[in-house]
Coordinates of C-alpha atoms and ligand atoms in Angstrom, one line a residue:
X1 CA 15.8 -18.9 25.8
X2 CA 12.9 -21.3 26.3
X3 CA 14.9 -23.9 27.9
X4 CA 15.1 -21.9 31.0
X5 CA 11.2 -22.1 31.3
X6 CA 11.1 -25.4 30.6
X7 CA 14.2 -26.1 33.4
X8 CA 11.9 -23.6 35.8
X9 CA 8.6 -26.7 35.3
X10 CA 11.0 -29.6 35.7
X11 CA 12.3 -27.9 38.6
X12 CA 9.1 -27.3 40.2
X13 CA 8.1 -30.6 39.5
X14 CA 11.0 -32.1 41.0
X15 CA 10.4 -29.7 44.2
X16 CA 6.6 -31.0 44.6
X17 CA 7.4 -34.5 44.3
X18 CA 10.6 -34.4 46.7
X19 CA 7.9 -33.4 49.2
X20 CA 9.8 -30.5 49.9
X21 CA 9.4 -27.5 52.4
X22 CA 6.6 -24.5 51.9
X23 CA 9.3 -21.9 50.9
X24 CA 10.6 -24.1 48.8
X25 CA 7.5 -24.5 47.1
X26 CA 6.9 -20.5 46.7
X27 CA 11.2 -20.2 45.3
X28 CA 10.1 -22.9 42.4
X29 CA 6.8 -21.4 41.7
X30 CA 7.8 -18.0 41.1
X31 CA 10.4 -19.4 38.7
X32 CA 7.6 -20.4 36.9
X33 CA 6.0 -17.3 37.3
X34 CA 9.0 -15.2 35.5
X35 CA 9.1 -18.2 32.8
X36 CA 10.8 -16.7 30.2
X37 CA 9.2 -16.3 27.1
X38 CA 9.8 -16.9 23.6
X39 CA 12.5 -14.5 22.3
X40 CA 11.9 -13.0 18.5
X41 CA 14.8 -10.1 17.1
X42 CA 13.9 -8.4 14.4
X43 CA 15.7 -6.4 12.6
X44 CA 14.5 -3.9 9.7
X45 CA 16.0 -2.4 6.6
X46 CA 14.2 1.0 7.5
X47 CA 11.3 2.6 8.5
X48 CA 11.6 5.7 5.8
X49 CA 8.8 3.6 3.6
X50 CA 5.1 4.2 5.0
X51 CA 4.5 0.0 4.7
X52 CA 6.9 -0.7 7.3
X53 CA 5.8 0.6 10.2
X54 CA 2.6 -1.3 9.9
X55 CA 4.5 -4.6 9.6
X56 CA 6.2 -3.8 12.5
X57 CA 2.8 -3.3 14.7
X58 CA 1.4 -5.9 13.5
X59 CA 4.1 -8.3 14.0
X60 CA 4.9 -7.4 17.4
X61 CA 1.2 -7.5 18.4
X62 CA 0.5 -10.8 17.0
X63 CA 3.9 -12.3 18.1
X64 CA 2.7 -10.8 21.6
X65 CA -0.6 -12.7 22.0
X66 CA 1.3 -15.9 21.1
X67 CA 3.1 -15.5 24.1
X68 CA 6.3 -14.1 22.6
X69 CA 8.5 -11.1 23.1
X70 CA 9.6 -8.7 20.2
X71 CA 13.1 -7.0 19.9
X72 CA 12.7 -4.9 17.1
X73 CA 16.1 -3.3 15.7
X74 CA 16.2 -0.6 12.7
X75 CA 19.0 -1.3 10.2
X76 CA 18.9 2.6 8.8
X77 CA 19.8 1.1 5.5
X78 CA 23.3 0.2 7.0
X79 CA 24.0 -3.5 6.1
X80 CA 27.2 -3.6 8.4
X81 CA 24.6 -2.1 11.2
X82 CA 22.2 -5.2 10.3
X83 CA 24.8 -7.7 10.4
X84 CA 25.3 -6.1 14.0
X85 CA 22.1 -6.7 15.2
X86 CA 21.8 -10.1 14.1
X87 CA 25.3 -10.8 15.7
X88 CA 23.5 -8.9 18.7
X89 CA 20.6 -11.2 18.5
X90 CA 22.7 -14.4 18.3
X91 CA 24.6 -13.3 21.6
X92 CA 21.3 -13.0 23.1
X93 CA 20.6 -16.4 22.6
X94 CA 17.1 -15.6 21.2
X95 CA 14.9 -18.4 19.8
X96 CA 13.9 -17.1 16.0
X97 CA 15.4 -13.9 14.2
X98 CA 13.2 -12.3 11.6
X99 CA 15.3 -10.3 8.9
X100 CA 14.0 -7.6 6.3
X101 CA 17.4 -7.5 4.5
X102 CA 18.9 -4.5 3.1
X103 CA 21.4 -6.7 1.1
X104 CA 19.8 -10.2 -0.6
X105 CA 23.4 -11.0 -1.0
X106 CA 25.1 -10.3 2.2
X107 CA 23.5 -12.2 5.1
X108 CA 24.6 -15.8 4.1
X109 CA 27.2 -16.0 6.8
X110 CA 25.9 -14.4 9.7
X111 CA 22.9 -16.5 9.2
X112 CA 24.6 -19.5 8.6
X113 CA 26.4 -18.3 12.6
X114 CA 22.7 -18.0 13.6
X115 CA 21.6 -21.7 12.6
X116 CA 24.7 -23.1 13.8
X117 CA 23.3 -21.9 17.2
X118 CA 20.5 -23.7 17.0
X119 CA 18.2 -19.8 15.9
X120 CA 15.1 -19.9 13.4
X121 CA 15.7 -17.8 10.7
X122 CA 12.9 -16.0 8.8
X123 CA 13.3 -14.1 5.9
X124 CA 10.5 -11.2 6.0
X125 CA 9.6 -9.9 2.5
X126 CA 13.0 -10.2 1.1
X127 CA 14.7 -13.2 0.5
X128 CA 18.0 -13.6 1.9
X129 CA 20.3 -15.4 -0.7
X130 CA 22.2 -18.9 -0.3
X131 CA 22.1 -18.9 3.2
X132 CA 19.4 -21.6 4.0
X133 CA 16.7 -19.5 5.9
X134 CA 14.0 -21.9 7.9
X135 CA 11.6 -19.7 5.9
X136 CA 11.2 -17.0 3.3
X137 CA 7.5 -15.5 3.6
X138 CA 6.5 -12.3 1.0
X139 CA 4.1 -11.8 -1.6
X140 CA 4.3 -12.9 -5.1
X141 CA 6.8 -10.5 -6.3
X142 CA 6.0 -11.7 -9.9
X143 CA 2.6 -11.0 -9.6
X144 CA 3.4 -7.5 -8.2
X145 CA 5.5 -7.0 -11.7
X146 CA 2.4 -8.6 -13.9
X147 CA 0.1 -5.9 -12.0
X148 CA 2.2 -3.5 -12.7
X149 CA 2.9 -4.6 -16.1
X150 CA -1.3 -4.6 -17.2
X151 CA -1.4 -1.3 -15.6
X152 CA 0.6 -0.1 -17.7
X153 CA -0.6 -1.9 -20.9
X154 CA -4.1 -1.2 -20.1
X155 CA -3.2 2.7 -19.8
X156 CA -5.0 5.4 -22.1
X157 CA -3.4 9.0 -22.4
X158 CA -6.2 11.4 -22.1
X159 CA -6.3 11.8 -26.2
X160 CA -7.0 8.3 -26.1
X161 CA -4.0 7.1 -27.4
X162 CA -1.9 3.4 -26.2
X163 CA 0.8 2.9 -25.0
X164 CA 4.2 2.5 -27.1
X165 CA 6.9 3.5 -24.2
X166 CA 7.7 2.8 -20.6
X167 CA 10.5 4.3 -18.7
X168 CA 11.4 2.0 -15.3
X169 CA 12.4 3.4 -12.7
X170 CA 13.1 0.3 -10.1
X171 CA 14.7 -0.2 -6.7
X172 CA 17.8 -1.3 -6.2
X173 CA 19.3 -4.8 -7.2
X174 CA 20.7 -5.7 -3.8
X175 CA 16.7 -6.5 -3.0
X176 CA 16.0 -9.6 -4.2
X177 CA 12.1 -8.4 -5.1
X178 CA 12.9 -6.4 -7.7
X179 CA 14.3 -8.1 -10.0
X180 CA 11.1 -11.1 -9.0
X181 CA 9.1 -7.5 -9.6
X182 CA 11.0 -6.9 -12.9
X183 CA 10.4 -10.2 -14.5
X184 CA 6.8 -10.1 -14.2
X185 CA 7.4 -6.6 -15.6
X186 CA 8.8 -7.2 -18.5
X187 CA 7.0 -10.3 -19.8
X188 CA 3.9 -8.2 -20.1
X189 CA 5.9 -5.6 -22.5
X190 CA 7.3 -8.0 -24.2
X191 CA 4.1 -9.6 -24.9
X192 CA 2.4 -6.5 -25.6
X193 CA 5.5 -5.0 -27.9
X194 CA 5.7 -2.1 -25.5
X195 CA 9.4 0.1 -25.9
X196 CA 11.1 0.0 -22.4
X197 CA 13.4 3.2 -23.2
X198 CA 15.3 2.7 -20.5
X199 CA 15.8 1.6 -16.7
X200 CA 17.2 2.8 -14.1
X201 CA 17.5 1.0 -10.4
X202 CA 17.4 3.2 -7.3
X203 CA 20.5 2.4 -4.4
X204 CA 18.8 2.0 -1.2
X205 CA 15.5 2.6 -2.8
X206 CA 16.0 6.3 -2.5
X207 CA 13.0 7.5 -4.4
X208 CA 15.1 11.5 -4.5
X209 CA 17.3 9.1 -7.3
X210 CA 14.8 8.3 -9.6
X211 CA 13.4 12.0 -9.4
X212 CA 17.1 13.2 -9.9
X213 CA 16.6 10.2 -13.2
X214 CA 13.5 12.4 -14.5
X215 CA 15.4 15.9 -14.5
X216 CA 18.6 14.7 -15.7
X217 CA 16.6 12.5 -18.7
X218 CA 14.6 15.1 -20.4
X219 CA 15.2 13.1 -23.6
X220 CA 14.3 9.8 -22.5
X221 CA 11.1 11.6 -20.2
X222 CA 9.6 13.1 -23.3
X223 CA 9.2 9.9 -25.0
X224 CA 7.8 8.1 -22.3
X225 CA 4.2 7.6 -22.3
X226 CA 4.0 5.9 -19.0
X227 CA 6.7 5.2 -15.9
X228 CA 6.9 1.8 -13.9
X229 CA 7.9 3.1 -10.4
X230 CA 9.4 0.7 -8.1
X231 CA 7.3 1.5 -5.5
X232 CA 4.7 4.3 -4.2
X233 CA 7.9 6.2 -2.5
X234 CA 9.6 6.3 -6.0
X235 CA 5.9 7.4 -7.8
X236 CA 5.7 10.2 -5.2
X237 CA 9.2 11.9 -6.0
X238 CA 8.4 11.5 -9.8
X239 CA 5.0 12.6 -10.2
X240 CA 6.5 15.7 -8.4
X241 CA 9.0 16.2 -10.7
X242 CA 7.1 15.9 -13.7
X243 CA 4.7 18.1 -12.3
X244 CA 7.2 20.7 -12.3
X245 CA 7.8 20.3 -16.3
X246 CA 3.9 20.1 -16.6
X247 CA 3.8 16.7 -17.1
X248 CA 1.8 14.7 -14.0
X249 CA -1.0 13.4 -15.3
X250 CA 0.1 13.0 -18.7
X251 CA 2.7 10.8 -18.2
X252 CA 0.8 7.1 -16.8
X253 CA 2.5 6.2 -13.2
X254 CA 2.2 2.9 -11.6
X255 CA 3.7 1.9 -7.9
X256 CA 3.1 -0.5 -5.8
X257 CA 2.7 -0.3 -1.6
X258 CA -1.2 1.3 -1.8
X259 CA 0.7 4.2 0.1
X260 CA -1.9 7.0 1.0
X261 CA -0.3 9.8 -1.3
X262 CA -0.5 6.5 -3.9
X263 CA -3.9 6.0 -3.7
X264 CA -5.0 10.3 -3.3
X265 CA -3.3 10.3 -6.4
X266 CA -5.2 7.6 -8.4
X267 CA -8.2 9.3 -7.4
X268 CA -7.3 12.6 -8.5
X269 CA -5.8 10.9 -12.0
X270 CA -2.2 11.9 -11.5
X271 CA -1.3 7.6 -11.3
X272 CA -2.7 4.7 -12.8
X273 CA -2.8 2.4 -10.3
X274 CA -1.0 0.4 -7.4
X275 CA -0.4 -2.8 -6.3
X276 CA -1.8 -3.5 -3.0
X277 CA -0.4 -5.8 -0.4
X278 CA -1.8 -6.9 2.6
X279 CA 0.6 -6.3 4.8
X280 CA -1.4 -6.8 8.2
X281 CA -1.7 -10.2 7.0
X282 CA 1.9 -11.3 6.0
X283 CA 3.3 -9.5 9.3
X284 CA 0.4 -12.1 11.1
X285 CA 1.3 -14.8 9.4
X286 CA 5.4 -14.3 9.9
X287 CA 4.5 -13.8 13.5
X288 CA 2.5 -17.4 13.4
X289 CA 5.2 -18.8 11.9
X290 CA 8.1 -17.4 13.9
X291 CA 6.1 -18.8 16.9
X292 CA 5.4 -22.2 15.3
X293 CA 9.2 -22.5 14.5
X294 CA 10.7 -21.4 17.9
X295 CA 8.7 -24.1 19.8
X296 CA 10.0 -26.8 17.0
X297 CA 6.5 -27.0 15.3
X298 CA 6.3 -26.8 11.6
X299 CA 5.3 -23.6 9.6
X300 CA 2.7 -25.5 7.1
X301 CA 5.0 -23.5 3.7
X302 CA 3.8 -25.4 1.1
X303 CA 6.5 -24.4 -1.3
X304 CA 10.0 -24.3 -1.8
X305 CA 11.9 -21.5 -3.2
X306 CA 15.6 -21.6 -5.0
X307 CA 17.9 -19.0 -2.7
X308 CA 20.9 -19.9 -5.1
X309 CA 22.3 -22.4 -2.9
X310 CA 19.7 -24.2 -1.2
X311 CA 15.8 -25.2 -1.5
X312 CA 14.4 -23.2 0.7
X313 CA 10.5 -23.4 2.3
X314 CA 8.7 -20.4 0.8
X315 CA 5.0 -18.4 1.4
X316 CA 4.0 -16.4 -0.8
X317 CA 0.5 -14.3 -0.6
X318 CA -1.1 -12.5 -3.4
X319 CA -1.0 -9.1 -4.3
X320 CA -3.8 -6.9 -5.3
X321 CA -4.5 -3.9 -8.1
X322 CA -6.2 -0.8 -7.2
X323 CA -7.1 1.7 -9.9
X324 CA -9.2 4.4 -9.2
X325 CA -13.0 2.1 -9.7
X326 CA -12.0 -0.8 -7.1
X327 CA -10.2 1.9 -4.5
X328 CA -13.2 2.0 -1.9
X329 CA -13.5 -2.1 -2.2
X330 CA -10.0 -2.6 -1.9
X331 CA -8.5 0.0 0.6
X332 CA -11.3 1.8 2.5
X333 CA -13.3 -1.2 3.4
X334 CA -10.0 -3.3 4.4
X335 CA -9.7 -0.3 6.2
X336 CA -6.3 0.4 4.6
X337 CA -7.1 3.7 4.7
X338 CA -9.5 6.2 5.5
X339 CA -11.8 7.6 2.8
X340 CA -11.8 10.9 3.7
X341 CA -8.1 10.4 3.8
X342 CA -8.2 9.2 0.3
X343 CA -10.3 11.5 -1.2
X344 CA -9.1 14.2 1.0
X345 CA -8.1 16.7 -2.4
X346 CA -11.0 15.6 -4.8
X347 CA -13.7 18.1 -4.3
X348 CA -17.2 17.0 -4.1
X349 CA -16.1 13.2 -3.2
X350 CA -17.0 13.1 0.1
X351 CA -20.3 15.0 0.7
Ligands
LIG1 C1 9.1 -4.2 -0.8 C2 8.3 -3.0 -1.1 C3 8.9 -1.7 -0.5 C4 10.4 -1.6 -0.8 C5 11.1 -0.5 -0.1 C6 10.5 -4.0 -1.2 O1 11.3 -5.0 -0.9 O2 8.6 -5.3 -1.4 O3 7.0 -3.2 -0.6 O4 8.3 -0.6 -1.0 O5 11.0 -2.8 -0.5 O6 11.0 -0.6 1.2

């Protein structure tokens, strides 16, 4: 913990104005000089999704050149294994603890035990319900459901036709996003009268379910015109099934994450679109914030956020749609990704 820094200064201090011996002097500074520095443990769902492991760099690095130290845990999906590592993190006595929950609903009390010993608690991407966080930062999950939403409702078949169906196929409900993702969703059908056949919500966003959905629902497939995916992941395993029933490309995907295999695909016509999120910038800003809190200094959230229980201070950044026109504005001069990357199966794209 920081007080021992702070106890190393006082002591060092109180050594240089006691007048006291040369060797003396050397003990106290090298206290100082091992200071102990701000203590962050993180702890994430997984790293399966391609998003994550970006977060991850980025947060450490930035946490890093605020002067603080990263323990980074991986969760594997295993919410008894997360409580674990936050109980870990509370022995350790570390100063903030930044959770990307697996389970919105089962964190209160362990983060209740972590606030009761004094810990900042930030919830990364996902809120964590009733359980008081010091601050939930994400993007506007709403938004990321509206994008979706127009993608779909903006979506010709290649015989020009609308769209009158949508199948979703969503991650799971412990993650508080989707059903923030949902909602957006399914304001825009309703507003544009498009059918939502049916939905179907993948456990532990295991993207080999909703593929599984597609063969087992031939019925409800062949009167889809278009597919909500919960995420890139989930797009991937579905345009590959309907591939195998001759059907990618015909059937209008949409994701969200901006994964690569996302965005080779929206060049090549096989989905819609995506929602892009900067991650790079919500993993800086959590790492600005974690900083800010663990010294006692305020985060600047602007808005609170209902977590069932309490009002809780909330960040949201916004979300942005790539289809296949804004692709090289969006992703390749963010630097997202690589345009040859991108483009990498469209012939003639990048000579
Ligand atoms: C995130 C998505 C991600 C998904 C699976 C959601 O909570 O918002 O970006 O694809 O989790 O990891």
């Amino acid at each position: 913990m920081m007080k021992k820094a702070v106890f190393s200064i006082f002591l060092l201090l109180l050594l240089l104005l006691t007048g006291c011996g040369a060797g003396e002097e050397q003990v106290a500074e090298e206290a100082v000089e091992t200071e102990d520095k701000m203590q962050i443990g993180m702890s994430f769902d997984s790293f399966v999704i391609e998003r994550w492991q970006r977060d991850r760099d980025v947060f450490v690095s930035t946490a890093k050149e605020l002067g603080a130290e990263v323990n980074v845990q991986n969760a594997n999906g295993d919410i008894e294994e997360q409580i674990a590592q936050i109980e870990y993190f509370i022995d350790k006595e570390m100063d903030v603890i930044v959770i990307i929950c697996i389970d919105s609903d089962s964190l209160s009390s362990v983060v209740q035990k972590a606030k009761n010993a004094g810990i900042k608690v930030i919830a990364y991407d996902r809120l964590i319900k009733n359980a008081d966080v010091d601050l939930y930062i994400s993007f506007d999950n709403e938004m990321v459901g509206t994008m979706m939403g127009e993608g779909i409702a903006g979506y010709e078949s290649s015989g020009g036709e609308g769209v009158e169906t949508v199948l979703m196929l969503c991650g799971p409900h412990a993650d508080n996003n989707v059903s923030m993702v949902e909602k957006g969703f399914r304001e825009v059908m309703r507003r544009e009268g498009i059918e939502i056949i049916d939905t179907m919500y993948a456990d532990g966003w295991k993207a080999e379910l909703a593929a599984a959905y597609v063969y087992e629902h031939a019925d409800a497939v062949n009167r889809a015109d278009t597919i909500m995916c919960g995420n890139d992941d989930i797009a991937t395993a579905v345009v590959r099934a309907l591939a195998e029933r001759r059907l990618a490309g015909k059937i209008g995907v949409v994701g969200q994450d901006a994964d690569l295999a996302a965005c080779q695909r929206i060049v090549q016509g096989t989905q819609i679109m995506t929602v892009y999120k900067p991650v790079e910038k919500l993993a800086q800003k959590a790492a600005q914030c974690a900083v800010a809190l663990g010294k006692g200094e305020e985060t600047g959230a602007e808005n609170m956020i209902d977590d069932g229980s309490y009002e809780v201070p909330y960040m949201a950044l916004s979300p942005i749609s790539v289809y296949r026109d804004n692709m090289d504005e969006v992703i390749i001069n963010s630097g997202f990704h690589l345009k040859e990357d991108v483009y990498l199966n469209v012939p003639g794209a990048l000579e």
